[in-house]
Amino acid sequence: MYDLEDFKKVPGIQPDFQAWLPTAPITTPQELAVAICQQQSTDFTTFNQMWNTYNDGHVYQRVLDRYVLATNHKGA
C-alpha cells in the first residue's frame, strides 16, 4: 500500500479502513521484503467478511456464467 496516504485523499477511503486490516499495512519496499522473509500467515476471514463480500471462492464461476457462457449462448 505504497500509495495509502494519497488514496486516503483522492478518491478517498473509509476512515476506519486500517482498523479492519488483519495486519499493519506495508507501505515501502523494505517493509515488503521483511514481511516476505518472515513468511507469516495471515487470517483474512474477518477482513474478507467486511470488505470482500463476494470473496467466497466462487468468483471464477460467476465471471464465466455472466461474461463467457451468457455471451456464447446469445448467438446460439
C-alpha positions as protocol buffer text, in pm:
chain_id: "A"
residue {
  index: 1
  type: MET
  ca { x: 0 y: 0 z: 0 }
}
residue {
  index: 2
  type: TYR
  ca { x: 270 y: 244 z: -102 }
}
residue {
  index: 3
  type: ASP
  ca { x: 5 y: 498 z: -203 }
}
residue {
  index: 4
  type: LEU
  ca { x: -216 y: 469 z: 105 }
}
residue {
  index: 5
  type: GLU
  ca { x: -170 y: 830 z: 213 }
}
residue {
  index: 6
  type: ASP
  ca { x: -257 y: 957 z: -136 }
}
residue {
  index: 7
  type: PHE
  ca { x: -552 y: 720 z: -162 }
}
residue {
  index: 8
  type: LYS
  ca { x: -689 y: 848 z: 170 }
}
residue {
  index: 9
  type: LYS
  ca { x: -725 y: 1187 z: -1 }
}
residue {
  index: 10
  type: VAL
  ca { x: -821 y: 1105 z: -361 }
}
residue {
  index: 11
  type: PRO
  ca { x: -1058 y: 932 z: -423 }
}
residue {
  index: 12
  type: GLY
  ca { x: -1080 y: 866 z: -51 }
}
residue {
  index: 13
  type: ILE
  ca { x: -1107 y: 568 z: 174 }
}
residue {
  index: 14
  type: GLN
  ca { x: -1318 y: 487 z: 477 }
}
residue {
  index: 15
  type: PRO
  ca { x: -1165 y: 648 z: 788 }
}
residue {
  index: 16
  type: ASP
  ca { x: -1157 y: 319 z: 978 }
}
residue {
  index: 17
  type: PHE
  ca { x: -1019 y: 108 z: 691 }
}
residue {
  index: 18
  type: GLN
  ca { x: -687 y: 49 z: 866 }
}
residue {
  index: 19
  type: ALA
  ca { x: -869 y: -79 z: 1175 }
}
residue {
  index: 20
  type: TRP
  ca { x: -1018 y: -356 z: 959 }
}
residue {
  index: 21
  type: LEU
  ca { x: -683 y: -475 z: 827 }
}
residue {
  index: 22
  type: PRO
  ca { x: -562 y: -805 z: 971 }
}
residue {
  index: 23
  type: THR
  ca { x: -204 y: -666 z: 978 }
}
residue {
  index: 24
  type: ALA
  ca { x: -38 y: -328 z: 960 }
}
residue {
  index: 25
  type: PRO
  ca { x: -23 y: -200 z: 601 }
}
residue {
  index: 26
  type: ILE
  ca { x: 303 y: -244 z: 414 }
}
residue {
  index: 27
  type: THR
  ca { x: 399 y: 90 z: 261 }
}
residue {
  index: 28
  type: THR
  ca { x: 762 y: 58 z: 149 }
}
residue {
  index: 29
  type: PRO
  ca { x: 969 y: -194 z: -47 }
}
residue {
  index: 30
  type: GLN
  ca { x: 1178 y: -250 z: 266 }
}
residue {
  index: 31
  type: GLU
  ca { x: 870 y: -342 z: 471 }
}
residue {
  index: 32
  type: LEU
  ca { x: 761 y: -575 z: 193 }
}
residue {
  index: 33
  type: ALA
  ca { x: 1098 y: -751 z: 190 }
}
residue {
  index: 34
  type: VAL
  ca { x: 1083 y: -800 z: 568 }
}
residue {
  index: 35
  type: ALA
  ca { x: 726 y: -934 z: 550 }
}
residue {
  index: 36
  type: ILE
  ca { x: 818 y: -1180 z: 275 }
}
residue {
  index: 37
  type: CYS
  ca { x: 1120 y: -1305 z: 467 }
}
residue {
  index: 38
  type: GLN
  ca { x: 910 y: -1354 z: 782 }
}
residue {
  index: 39
  type: GLN
  ca { x: 672 y: -1587 z: 596 }
}
residue {
  index: 40
  type: GLN
  ca { x: 393 y: -1515 z: 844 }
}
residue {
  index: 41
  type: SER
  ca { x: 49 y: -1642 z: 757 }
}
residue {
  index: 42
  type: THR
  ca { x: -243 y: -1402 z: 793 }
}
residue {
  index: 43
  type: ASP
  ca { x: -605 y: -1491 z: 855 }
}
residue {
  index: 44
  type: PHE
  ca { x: -818 y: -1277 z: 623 }
}
residue {
  index: 45
  type: THR
  ca { x: -1152 y: -1432 z: 723 }
}
residue {
  index: 46
  type: THR
  ca { x: -1288 y: -1137 z: 921 }
}
residue {
  index: 47
  type: PHE
  ca { x: -1147 y: -880 z: 680 }
}
residue {
  index: 48
  type: ASN
  ca { x: -1298 y: -1059 z: 380 }
}
residue {
  index: 49
  type: GLN
  ca { x: -1637 y: -1077 z: 550 }
}
residue {
  index: 50
  type: MET
  ca { x: -1631 y: -698 z: 592 }
}
residue {
  index: 51
  type: TRP
  ca { x: -1451 y: -584 z: 279 }
}
residue {
  index: 52
  type: ASN
  ca { x: -1462 y: -859 z: 16 }
}
residue {
  index: 53
  type: THR
  ca { x: -1826 y: -959 z: 30 }
}
residue {
  index: 54
  type: TYR
  ca { x: -1804 y: -1170 z: -284 }
}
residue {
  index: 55
  type: ASN
  ca { x: -1475 y: -1339 z: -196 }
}
residue {
  index: 56
  type: ASP
  ca { x: -1642 y: -1675 z: -141 }
}
residue {
  index: 57
  type: GLY
  ca { x: -1437 y: -1899 z: -371 }
}
residue {
  index: 58
  type: HIS
  ca { x: -1697 y: -1887 z: -649 }
}
residue {
  index: 59
  type: VAL
  ca { x: -1599 y: -1566 z: -828 }
}
residue {
  index: 60
  type: TYR
  ca { x: -1442 y: -1755 z: -1118 }
}
residue {
  index: 61
  type: GLN
  ca { x: -1768 y: -1940 z: -1185 }
}
residue {
  index: 62
  type: ARG
  ca { x: -1977 y: -1621 z: -1164 }
}
residue {
  index: 63
  type: VAL
  ca { x: -1746 y: -1450 z: -1417 }
}
residue {
  index: 64
  type: LEU
  ca { x: -1773 y: -1747 z: -1652 }
}
residue {
  index: 65
  type: ASP
  ca { x: -2151 y: -1763 z: -1614 }
}
residue {
  index: 66
  type: ARG
  ca { x: -2206 y: -1394 z: -1669 }
}
residue {
  index: 67
  type: TYR
  ca { x: -1946 y: -1299 z: -1930 }
}
residue {
  index: 68
  type: VAL
  ca { x: -1842 y: -1613 z: -2110 }
}
residue {
  index: 69
  type: LEU
  ca { x: -2127 y: -1861 z: -2105 }
}
residue {
  index: 70
  type: ALA
  ca { x: -2402 y: -1597 z: -2135 }
}
residue {
  index: 71
  type: THR
  ca { x: -2222 y: -1437 z: -2430 }
}
residue {
  index: 72
  type: ASN
  ca { x: -2177 y: -1770 z: -2608 }
}
residue {
  index: 73
  type: HIS
  ca { x: -2547 y: -1856 z: -2574 }
}
residue {
  index: 74
  type: LYS
  ca { x: -2681 y: -1525 z: -2707 }
}
residue {
  index: 75
  type: GLY
  ca { x: -2600 y: -1602 z: -3068 }
}
residue {
  index: 76
  type: ALA
  ca { x: -2666 y: -1976 z: -3050 }
}
